[in-house]
Coordinates of C-alpha atoms and ligand atoms in Angstrom, one line a residue:
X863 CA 135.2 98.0 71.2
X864 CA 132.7 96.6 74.0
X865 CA 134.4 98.2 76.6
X866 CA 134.4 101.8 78.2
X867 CA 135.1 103.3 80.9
X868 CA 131.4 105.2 81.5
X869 CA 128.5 103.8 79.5
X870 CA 125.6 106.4 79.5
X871 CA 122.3 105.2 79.4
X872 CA 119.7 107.8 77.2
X873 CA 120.6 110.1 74.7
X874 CA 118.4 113.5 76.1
X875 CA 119.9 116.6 77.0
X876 CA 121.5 115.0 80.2
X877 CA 123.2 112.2 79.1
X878 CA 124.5 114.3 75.8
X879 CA 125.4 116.6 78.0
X880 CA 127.4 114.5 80.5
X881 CA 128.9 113.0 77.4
X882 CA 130.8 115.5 76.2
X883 CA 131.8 117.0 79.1
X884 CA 133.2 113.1 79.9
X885 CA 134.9 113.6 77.0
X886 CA 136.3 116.8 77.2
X887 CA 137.6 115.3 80.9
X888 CA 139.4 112.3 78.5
X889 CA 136.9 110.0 79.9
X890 CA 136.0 106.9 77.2
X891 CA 132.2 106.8 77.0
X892 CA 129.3 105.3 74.7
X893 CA 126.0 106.5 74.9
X894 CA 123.0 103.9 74.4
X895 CA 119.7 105.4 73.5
X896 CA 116.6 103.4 72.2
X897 CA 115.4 105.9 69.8
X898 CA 116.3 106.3 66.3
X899 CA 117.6 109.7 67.2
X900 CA 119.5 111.5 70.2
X901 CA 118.0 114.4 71.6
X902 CA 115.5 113.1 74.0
X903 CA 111.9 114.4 74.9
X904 CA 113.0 117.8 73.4
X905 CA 112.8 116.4 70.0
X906 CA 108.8 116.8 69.9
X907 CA 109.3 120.0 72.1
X908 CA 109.1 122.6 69.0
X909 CA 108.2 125.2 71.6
X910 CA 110.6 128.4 72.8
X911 CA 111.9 128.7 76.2
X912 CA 114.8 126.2 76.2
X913 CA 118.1 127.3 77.5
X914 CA 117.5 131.1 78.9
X915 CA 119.8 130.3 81.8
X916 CA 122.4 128.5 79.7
X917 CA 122.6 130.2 76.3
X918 CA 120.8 133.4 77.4
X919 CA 118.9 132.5 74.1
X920 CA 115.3 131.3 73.6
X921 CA 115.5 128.2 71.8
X922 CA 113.0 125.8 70.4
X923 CA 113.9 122.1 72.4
X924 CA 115.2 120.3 68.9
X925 CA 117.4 123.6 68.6
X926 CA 119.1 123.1 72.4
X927 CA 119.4 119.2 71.6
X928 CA 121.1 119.9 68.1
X929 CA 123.7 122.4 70.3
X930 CA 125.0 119.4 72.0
X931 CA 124.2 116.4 69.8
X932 CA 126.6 118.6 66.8
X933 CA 129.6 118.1 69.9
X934 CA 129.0 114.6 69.8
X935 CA 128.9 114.4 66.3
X936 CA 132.1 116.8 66.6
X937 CA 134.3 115.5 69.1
X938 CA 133.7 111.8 67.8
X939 CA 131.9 110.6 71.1
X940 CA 130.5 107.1 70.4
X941 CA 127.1 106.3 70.5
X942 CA 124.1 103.4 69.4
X943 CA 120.9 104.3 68.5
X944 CA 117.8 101.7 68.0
X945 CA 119.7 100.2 71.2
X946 CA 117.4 99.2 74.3
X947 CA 119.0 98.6 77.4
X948 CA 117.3 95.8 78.8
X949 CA 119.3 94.8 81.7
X950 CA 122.2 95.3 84.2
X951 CA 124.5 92.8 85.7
X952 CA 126.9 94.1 88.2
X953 CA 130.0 91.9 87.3
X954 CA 133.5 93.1 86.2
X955 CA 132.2 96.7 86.6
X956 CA 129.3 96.9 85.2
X957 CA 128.1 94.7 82.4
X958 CA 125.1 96.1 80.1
X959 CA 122.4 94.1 77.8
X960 CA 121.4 96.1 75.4
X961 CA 118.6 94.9 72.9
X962 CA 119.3 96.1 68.9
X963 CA 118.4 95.3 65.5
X964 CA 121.1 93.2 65.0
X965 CA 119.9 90.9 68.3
X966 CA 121.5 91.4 71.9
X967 CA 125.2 93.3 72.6
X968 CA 126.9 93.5 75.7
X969 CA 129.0 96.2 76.4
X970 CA 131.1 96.5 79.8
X971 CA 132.2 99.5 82.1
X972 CA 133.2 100.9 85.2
X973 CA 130.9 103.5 85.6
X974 CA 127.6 103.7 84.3
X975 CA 125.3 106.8 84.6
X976 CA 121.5 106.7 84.1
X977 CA 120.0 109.5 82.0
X978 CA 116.6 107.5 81.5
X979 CA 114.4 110.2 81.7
X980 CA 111.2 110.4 82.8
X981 CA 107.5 108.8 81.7
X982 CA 103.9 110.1 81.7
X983 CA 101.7 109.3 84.1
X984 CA 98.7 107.6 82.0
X985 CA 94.8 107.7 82.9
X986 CA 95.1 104.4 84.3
X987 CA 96.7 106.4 87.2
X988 CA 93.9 108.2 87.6
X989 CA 90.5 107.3 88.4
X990 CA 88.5 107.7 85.2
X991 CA 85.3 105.2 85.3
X992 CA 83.8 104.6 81.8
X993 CA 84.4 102.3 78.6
X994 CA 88.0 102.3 77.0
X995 CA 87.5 104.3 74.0
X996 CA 89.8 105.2 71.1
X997 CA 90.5 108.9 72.1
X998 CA 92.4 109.3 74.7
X999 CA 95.6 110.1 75.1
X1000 CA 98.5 111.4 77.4
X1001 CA 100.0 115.2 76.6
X1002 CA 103.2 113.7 75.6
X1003 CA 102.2 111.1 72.9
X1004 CA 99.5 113.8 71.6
X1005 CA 102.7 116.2 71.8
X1006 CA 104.7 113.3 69.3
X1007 CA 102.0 113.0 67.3
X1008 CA 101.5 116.6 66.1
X1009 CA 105.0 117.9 66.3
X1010 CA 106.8 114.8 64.7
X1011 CA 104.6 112.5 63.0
X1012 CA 102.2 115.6 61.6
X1013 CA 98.9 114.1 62.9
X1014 CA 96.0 115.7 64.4
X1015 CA 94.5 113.2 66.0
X1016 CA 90.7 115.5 67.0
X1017 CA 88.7 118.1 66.0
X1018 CA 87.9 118.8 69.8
X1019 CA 89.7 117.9 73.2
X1020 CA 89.5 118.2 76.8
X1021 CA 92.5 117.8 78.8
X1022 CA 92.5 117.2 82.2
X1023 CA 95.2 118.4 84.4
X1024 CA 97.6 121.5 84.1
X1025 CA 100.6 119.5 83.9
X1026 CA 103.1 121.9 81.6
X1027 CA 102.9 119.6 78.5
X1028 CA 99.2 119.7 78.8
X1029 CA 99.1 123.3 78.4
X1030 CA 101.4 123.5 76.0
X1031 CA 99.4 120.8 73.2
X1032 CA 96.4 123.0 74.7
X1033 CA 98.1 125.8 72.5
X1034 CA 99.4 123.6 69.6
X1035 CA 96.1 122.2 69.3
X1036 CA 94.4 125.6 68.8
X1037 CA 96.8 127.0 66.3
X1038 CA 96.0 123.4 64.6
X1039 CA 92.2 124.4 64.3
X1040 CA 91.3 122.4 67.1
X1041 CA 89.0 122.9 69.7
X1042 CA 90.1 122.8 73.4
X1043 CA 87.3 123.0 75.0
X1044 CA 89.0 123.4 78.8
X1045 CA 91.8 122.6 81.3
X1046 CA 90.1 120.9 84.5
X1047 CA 92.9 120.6 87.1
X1048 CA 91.4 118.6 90.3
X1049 CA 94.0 120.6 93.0
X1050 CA 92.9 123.8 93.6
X1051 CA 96.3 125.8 92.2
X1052 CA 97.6 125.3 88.7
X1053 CA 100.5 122.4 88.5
X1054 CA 102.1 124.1 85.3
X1055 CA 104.3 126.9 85.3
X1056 CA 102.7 130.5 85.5
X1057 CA 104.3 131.3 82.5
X1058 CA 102.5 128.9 80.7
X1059 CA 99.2 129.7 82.2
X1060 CA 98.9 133.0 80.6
X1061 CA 100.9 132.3 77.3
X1062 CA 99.4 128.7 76.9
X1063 CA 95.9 129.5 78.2
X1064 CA 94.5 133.1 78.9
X1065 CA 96.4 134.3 75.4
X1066 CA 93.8 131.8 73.5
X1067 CA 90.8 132.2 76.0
X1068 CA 91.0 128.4 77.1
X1069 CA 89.3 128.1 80.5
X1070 CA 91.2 126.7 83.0
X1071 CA 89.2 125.2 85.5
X1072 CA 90.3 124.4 89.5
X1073 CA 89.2 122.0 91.8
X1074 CA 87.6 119.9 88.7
X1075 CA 88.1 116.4 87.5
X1076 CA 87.0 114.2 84.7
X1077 CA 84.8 111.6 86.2
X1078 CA 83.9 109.6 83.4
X1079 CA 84.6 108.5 79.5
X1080 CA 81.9 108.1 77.5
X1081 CA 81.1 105.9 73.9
X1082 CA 82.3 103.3 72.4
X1083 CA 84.9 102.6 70.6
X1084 CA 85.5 106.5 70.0
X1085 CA 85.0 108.9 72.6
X1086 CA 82.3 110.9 72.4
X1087 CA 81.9 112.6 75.3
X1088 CA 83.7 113.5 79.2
X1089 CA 81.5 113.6 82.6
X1090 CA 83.2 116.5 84.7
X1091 CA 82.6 116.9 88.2
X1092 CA 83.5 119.5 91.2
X1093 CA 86.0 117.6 94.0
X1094 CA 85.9 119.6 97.6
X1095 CA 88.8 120.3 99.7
X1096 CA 89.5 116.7 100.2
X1097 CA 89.5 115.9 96.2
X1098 CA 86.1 114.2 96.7
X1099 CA 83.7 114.6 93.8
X1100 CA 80.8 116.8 94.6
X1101 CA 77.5 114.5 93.5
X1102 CA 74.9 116.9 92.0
X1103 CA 78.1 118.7 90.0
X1104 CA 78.1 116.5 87.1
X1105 CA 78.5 118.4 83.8
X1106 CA 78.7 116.3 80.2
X1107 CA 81.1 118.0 77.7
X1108 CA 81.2 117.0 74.2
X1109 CA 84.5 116.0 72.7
X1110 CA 86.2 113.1 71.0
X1111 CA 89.7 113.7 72.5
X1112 CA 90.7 113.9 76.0
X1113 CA 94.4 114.8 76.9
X1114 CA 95.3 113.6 80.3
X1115 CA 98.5 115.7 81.6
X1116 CA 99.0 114.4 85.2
X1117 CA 102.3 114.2 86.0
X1118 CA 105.6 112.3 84.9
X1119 CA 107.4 109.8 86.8
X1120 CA 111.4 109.4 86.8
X1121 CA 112.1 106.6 84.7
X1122 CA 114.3 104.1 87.0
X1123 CA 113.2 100.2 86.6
X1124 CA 116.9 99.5 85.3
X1125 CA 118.2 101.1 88.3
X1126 CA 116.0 99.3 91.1
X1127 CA 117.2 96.1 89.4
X1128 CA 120.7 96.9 90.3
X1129 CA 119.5 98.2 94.1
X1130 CA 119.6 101.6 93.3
X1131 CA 117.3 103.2 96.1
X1132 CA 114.2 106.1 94.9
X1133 CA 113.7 109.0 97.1
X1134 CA 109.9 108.9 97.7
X1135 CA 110.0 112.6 97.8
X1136 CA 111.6 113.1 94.8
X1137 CA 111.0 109.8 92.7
X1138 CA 113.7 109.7 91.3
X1139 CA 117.2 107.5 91.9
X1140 CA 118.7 108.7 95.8
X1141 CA 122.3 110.4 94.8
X1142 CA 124.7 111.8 96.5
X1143 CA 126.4 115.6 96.1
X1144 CA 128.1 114.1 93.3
X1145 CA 125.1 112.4 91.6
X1146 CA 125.8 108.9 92.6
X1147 CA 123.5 106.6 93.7
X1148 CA 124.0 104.2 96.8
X1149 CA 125.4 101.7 94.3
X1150 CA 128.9 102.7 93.7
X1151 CA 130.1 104.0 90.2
X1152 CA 125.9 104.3 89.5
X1153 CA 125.0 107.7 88.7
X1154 CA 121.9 109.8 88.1
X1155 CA 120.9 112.6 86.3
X1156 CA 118.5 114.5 84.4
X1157 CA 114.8 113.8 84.6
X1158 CA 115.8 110.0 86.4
X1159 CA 116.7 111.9 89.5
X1160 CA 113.9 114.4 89.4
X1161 CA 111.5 116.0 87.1
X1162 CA 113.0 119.2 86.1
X1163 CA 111.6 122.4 84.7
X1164 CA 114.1 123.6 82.9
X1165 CA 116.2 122.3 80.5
X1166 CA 119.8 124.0 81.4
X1167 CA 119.5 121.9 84.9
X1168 CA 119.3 118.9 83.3
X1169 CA 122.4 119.4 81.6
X1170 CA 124.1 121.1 84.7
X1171 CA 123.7 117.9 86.8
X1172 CA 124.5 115.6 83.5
X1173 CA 128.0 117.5 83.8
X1174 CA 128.1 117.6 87.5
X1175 CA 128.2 113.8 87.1
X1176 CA 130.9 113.7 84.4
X1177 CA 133.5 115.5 86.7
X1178 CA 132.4 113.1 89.4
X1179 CA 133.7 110.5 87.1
X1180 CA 136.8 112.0 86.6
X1181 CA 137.4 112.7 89.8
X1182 CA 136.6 109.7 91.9
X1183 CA 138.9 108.1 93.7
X1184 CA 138.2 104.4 95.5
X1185 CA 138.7 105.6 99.1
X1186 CA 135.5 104.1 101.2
X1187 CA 132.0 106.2 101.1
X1188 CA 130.3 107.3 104.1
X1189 CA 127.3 108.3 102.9
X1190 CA 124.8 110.4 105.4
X1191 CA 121.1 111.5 104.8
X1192 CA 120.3 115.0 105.2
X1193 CA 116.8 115.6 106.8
X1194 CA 114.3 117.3 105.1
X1195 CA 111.5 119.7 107.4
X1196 CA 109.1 121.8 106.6
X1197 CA 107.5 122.9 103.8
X1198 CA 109.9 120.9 101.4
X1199 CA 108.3 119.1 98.8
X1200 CA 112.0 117.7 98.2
X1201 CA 115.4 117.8 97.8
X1202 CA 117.8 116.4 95.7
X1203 CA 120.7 115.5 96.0
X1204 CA 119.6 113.7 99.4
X1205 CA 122.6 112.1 100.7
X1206 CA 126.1 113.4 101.6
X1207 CA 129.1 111.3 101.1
X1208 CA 131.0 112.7 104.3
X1209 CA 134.4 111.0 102.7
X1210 CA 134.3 113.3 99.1
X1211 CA 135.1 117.3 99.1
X1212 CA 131.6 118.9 99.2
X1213 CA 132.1 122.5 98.8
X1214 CA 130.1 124.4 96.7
X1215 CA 127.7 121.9 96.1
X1216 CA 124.1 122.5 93.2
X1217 CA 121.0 121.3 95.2
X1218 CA 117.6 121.4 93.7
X1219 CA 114.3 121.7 95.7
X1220 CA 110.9 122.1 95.4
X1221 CA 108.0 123.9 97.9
X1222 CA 104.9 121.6 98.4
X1223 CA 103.1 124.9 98.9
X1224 CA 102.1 128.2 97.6
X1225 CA 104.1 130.4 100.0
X1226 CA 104.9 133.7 100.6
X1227 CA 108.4 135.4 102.2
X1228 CA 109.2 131.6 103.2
X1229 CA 112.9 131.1 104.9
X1230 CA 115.2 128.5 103.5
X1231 CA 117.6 127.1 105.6
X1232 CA 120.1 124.3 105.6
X1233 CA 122.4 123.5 109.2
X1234 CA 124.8 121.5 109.8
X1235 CA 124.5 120.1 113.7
X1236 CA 122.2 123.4 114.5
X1237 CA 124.4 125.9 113.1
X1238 CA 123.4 127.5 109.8
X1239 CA 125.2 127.4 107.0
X1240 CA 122.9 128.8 104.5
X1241 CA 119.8 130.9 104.7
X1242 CA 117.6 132.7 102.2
X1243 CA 114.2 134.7 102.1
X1244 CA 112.2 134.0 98.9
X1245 CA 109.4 136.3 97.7
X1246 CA 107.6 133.3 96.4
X1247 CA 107.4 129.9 96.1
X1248 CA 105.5 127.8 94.1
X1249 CA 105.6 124.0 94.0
X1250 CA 105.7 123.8 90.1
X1251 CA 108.9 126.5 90.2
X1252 CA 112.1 124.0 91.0
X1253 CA 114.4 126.4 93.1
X1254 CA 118.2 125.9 92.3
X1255 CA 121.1 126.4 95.6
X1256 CA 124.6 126.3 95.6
X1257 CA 126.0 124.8 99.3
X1258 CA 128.9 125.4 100.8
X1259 CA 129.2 122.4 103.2
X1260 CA 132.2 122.6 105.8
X1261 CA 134.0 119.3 106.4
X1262 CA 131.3 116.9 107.6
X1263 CA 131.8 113.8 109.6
X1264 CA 129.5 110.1 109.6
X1265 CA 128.1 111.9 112.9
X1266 CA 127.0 114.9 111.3
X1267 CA 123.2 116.3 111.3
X1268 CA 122.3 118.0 108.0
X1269 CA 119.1 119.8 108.0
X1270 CA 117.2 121.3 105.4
X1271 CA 114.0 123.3 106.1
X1272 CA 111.1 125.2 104.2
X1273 CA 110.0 127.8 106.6
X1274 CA 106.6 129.2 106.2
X1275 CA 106.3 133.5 107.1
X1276 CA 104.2 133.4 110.3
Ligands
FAD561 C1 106.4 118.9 77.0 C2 107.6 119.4 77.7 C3 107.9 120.7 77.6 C4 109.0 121.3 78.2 N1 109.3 122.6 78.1 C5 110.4 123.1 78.6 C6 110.8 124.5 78.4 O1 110.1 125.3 77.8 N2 112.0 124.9 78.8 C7 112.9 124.1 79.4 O2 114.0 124.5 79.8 N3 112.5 122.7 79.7 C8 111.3 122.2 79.3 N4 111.0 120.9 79.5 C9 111.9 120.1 80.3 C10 113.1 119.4 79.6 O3 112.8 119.2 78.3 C11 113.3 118.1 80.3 O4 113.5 118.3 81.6 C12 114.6 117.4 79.7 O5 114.4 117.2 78.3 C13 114.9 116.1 80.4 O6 116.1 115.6 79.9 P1 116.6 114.1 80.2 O7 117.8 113.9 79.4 O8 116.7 113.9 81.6 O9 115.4 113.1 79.7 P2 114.9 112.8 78.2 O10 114.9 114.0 77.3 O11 113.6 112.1 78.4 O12 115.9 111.7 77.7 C14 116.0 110.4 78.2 C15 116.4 109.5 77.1 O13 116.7 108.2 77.6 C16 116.3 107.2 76.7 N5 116.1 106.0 77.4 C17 115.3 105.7 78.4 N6 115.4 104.4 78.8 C18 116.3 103.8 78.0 C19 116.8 102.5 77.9 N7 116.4 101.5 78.7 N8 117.7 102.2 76.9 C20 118.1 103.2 76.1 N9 117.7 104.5 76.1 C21 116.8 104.8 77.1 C22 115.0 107.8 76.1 O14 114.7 107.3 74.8 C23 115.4 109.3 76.0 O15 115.9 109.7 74.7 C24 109.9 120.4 78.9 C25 109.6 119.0 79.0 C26 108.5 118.5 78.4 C27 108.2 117.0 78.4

């Protein structure tokens, strides 16, 4: 059978996730996933600290991914591996081109959700001057390496930003007998979670240094050594700050991307805040019957909201009707780093509605508010927040017309 009524595209914890809850809803669906196994990025994430909030357990990532991929397996959902989606045509529904051993297949459907993931920022995102040596890698595919192909590809590394998966191979490399020789983060707060700062770094005496960038590879073909340098407040490098440190590894952890060129093909709008595909309460994108979730609509912290908005999306599906959609953008103020989801589709019921959102500064006793034309409908005081900590809301939006003015606004203590 070619044909289905939702065809999700990746097999991580979001799609698997939206899956079964698709089929539990006696939706059809086929999930397409290009690797060789389901189970997504958690597959090389042998850490704990996976599904606290959902399982009230600590898990290791291929544990969480086995807890839904055995319901697949279960419940008979059907699902390709080895199976690349190269393209999207928006004909009869939905009409997908997915690339496989056994040449091109085409598989049709009304609704199609993206649960792409995200991708690493690389050094070439960064400016890093210097010869191209063998040596240097990004967090993630140093992560794959070690955890599922059992290599240790150094003896001694330097990584260079405090992305989360950076600190975490900063441990893994260490119990592995290798040297880490530093963290050098160019902002001057950490971008990983605290938790990982103290159980990743200060537990194994790895010196995290702020306000610090890697200037400059050096050696050919293997790396032999990094230039670091001080950057001021305006992430300049100070001249007269240069340091050379020895290694033949560096590890750059940056950032990661939401993964969305199949989308933009198909005129799915990106929220520049967020990255990721534009949704609405429901998850779907400003092309109809196109929804998002997962890391594709935002990079996530935590695993259990990936899977949340995977099954958000699945009793979207199972709800929708075909009446018209209105769809409204809700303003974002303040100290907001973003918000997702960041449209409203005024025609749907949009009580009790998850949001996600994220500070773009350090911030004390800040006030969290969202109103609906100037009257509030939700307000909250938080202790702390931290840009790296994604903050989860439930909304409880009265009935909203196409003339409606939703605000949401980060308010700093004065
Ligand atoms: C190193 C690291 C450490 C983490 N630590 C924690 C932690 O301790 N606790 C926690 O709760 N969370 C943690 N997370 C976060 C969590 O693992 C992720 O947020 C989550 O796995 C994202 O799920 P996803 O399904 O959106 O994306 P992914 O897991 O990336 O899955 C997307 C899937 O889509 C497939 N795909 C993409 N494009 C195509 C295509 N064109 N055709 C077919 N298939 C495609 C990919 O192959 C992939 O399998 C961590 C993440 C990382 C990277």
């Amino acid at each position: 059978m070619n044909n289905y009524n939702t065809i999700v595209i990746g097999g991580g914890p979001a799609g698997l996730a939206c899956a079964v809850k698709l089929h539990k809803n006696n939706v059809s669906c086929l999930i397409i996933e290009r690797e060789q196994y389901l189970g997504g990025i958690l597959k090389q994430c042998i850490h704990d600290g996976f599904g606290l909030q959902r399982f009230k357990e600590k898990l290791s990532g291929p544990e969480y991914a086995e807890r839904f991929v055995n319901e697949v397996f279960e419940l008979n959902i059907p699902f390709i591996v080895n199976a690349f989606v190269v393209s999207i045509e928006k004909k009869d529904g939905y009409t997908i081109n997915v690339s496989t051993v056994e040449g091109i297949k085409t598989y049709t459907c009304e609704n199609l959700v993206l649960a792409t993931g995200c991708r690493e920022r690389t050094s070439k995102q960064v400016e890093i001057h210097g010869s191209r040596p063998k040596g240097v890698y990004t967090a993630g595919a140093v992560q794959h390496l070690v955890n599922v192909d059992g290599v240790i590809p150094c003896k001694k590394c330097v990584i260079l930003g405090s992305g989360d998966i950076g600190l975490i191979m900063a441990r893994r490399l260490t119990l592995e007998g290798v040297k880490v020789e530093a963290v050098y983060e160019i902002m001057p707060n950490p971008s990983g979670l605290k938790r990982n700062i103290y159980q990743c770094l200060v537990d194994y005496d790895i010196p995290l240094y702020l306000s610090h960038t890697v200037k400059r590879t050096i050696g050919y073909p293997n790396l032999e050594a990094v230039e670091v340098m001080e950057v001021d407040e305006k992430l300049k490098p100070i001249e007269g700050t240069e340091k050379i440190i020895e290694c033949d590894c560096l590890i750059v952890s940056v950032g990661l991307i939401p993964e969305n060129e199949l989308a933009g093909r198909i005129g799915v709008l990106s929220d520049a805040r967020a990255k990721g595909a534009r949704c609405d309460l429901d998850f779907e994108t400003n092309v109809e019957h196109v929804y998002t979730c997962g890391n594709a609509t935002h990079v996530n912290d935590l695993v259990d909201y990936v899977s949340e908005s995977g099954e958000v999306v699945a009793d979207a599906i199972r709800d929708r009707n075909d009446s018209e959609r209105k769809l409204i953008d809700i303003e974002v103020k303040g100290r907001c780093a973003y918000l997702v989801p960041e449209m409203i589709d005024v025609n749907k019921k949009n009580n009790k509605r998850v949001m996600y959102f994220r500070s773009n500064k350090i911030l004390k006793n800040a006030t969290v508010t969202m109103k609906v034309d100037d009257k509030e409908i939700l307000r909250r005081v938080y202790a702390n927040l931290r840009p790296p900590e994604m903050e989860r809301i439930v909304v409880d939006y009265p009935e909203l017309s196409e003339n409606s003015k939703v605000v949401f606004e980060i308010e700093e203590a004065k």
